[in-house]
N, CA, C and O of each residue as an XYZ file, in Angstrom:
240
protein
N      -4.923     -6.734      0.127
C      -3.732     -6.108      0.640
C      -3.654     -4.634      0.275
O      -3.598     -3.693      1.067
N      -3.659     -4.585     -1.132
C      -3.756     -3.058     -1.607
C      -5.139     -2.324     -0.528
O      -4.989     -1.467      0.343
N      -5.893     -2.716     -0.774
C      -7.230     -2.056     -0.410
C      -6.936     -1.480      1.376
O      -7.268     -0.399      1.862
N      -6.118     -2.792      2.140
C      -6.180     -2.632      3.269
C      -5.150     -1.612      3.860
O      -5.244     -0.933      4.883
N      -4.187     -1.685      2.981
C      -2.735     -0.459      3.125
C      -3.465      1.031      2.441
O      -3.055      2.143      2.776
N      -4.258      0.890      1.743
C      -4.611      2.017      1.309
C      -5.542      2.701      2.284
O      -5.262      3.834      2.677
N      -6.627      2.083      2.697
C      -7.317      2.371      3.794
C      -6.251      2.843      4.967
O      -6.544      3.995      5.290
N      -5.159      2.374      5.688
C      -4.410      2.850      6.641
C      -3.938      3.948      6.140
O      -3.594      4.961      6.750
N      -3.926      3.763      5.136
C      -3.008      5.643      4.772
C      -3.802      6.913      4.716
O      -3.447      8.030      5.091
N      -5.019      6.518      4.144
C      -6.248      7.560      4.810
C      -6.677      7.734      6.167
O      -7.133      8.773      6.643
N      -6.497      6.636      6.760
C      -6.834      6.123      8.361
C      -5.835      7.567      9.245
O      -6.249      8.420     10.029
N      -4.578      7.353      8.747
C      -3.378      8.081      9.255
C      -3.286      9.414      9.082
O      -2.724     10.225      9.817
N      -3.904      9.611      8.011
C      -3.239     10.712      7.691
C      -4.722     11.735      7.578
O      -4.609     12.959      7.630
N      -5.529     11.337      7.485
C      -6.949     11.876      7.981
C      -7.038     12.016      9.449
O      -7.833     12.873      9.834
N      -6.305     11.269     10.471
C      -6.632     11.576     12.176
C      -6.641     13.086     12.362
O      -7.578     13.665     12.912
N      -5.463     13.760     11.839
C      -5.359     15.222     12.498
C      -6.922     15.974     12.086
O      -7.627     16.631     12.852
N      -7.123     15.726     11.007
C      -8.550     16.824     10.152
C      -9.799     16.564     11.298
O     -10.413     17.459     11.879
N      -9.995     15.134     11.454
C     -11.141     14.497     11.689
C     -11.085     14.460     13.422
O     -12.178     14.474     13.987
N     -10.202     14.427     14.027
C      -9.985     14.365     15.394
C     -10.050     13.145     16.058
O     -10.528     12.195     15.440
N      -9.632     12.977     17.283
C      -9.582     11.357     17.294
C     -10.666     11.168     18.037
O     -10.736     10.021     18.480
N     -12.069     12.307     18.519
C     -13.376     11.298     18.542
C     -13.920     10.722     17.558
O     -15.015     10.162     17.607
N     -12.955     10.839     16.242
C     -13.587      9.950     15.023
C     -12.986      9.339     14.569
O     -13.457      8.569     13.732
N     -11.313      9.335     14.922
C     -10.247      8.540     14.091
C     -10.055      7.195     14.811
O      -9.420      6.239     14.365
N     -10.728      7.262     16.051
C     -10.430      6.438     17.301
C     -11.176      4.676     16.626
O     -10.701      3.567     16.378
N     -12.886      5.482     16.553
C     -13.663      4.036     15.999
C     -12.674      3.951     14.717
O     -11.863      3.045     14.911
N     -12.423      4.756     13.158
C     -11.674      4.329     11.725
C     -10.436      3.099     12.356
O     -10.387      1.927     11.985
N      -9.480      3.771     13.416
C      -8.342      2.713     13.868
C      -8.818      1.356     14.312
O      -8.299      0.278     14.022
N     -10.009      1.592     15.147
C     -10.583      0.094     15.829
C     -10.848     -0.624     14.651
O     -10.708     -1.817     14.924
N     -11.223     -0.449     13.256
C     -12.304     -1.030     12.603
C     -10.937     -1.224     11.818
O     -10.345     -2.300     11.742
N     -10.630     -0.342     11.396
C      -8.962     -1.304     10.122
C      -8.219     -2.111     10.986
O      -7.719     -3.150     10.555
N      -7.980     -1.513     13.017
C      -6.914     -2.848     13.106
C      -7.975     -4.304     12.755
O      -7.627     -5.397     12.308
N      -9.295     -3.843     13.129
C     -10.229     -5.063     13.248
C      -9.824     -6.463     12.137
O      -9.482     -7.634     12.305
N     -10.189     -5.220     10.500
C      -9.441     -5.925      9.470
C      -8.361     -6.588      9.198
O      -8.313     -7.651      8.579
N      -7.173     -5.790      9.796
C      -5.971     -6.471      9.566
C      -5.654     -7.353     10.402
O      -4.716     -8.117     10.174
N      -6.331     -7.408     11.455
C      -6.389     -8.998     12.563
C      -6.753    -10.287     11.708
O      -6.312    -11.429     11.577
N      -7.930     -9.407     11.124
C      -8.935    -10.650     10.427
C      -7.886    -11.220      9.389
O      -7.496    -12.379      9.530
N      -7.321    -10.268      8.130
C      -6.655    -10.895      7.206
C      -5.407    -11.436      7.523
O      -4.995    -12.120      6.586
N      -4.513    -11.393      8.635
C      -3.856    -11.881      9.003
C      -3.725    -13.295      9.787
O      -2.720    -13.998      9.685
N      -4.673    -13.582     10.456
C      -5.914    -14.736     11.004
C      -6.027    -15.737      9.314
O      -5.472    -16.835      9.353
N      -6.725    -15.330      7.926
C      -7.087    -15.911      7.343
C      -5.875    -16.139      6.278
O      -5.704    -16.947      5.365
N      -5.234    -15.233      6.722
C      -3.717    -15.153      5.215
C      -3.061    -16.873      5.160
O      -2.671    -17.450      6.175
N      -3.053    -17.317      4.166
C      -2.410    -18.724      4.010
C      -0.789    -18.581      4.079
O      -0.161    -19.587      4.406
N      -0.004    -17.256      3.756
C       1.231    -17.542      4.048
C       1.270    -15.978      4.843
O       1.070    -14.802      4.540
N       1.691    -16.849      6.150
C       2.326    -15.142      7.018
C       3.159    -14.551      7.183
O       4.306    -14.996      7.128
N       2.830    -13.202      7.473
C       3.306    -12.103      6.992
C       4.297    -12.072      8.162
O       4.010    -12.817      9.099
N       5.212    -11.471      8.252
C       6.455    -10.701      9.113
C       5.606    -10.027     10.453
O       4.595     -9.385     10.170
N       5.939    -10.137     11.723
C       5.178     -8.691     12.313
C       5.680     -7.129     11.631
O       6.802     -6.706     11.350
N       4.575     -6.628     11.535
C       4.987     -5.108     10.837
C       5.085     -5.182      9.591
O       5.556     -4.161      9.090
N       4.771     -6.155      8.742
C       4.993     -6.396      7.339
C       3.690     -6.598      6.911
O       3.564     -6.569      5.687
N       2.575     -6.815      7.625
C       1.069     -7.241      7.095
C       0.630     -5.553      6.268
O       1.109     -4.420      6.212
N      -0.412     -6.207      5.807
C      -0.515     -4.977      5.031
C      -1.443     -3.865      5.795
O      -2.484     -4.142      6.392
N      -0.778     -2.328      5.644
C      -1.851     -1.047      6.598
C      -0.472     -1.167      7.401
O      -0.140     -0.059      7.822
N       0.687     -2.469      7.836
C       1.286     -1.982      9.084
C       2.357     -0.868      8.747
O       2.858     -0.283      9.707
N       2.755     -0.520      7.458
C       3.990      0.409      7.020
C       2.998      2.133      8.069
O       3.551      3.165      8.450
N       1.852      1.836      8.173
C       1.176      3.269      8.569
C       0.626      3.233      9.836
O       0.373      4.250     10.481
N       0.420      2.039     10.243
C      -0.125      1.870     11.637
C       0.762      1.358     12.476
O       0.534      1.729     13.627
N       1.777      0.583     12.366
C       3.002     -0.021     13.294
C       2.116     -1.529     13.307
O       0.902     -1.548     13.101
N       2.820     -2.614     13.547
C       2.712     -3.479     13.954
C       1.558     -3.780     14.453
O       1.096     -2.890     15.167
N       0.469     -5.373     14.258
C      -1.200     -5.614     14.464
C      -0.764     -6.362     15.221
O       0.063     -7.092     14.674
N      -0.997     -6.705     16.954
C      -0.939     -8.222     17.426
C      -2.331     -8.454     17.464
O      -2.764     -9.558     17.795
């Protein structure tokens, strides 16, 4: 959880530096993650409450 909210906050806040021909694949690959841990989480999370969503909005 930590690891994955922490990653979105670099994800976010790195787009402007890096531009989004590079922030574009970082977003594909963390929502990728937070699909996955949300998929495997034994108790679920809220929409918008999974972890990375306080920085990315909401994973469907």
């Amino acid at each position: 959880r930590k690891l994955i909210t922490a990653l979105a906050g670099l994800v976010t806040s790195a787009a402007p530096e890096i531009g989004s021909q590079h922030a574009g694949p970082l977003r594909d690959g963390l929502r990728s993650l937070q699909l996955a841990f949300r998929e495997e989480s034994v108790i679920p999370d809220a929409p918008g409450k999974g972890p990375g969503e306080k920085y990315t909005g909401a994973v469907n």
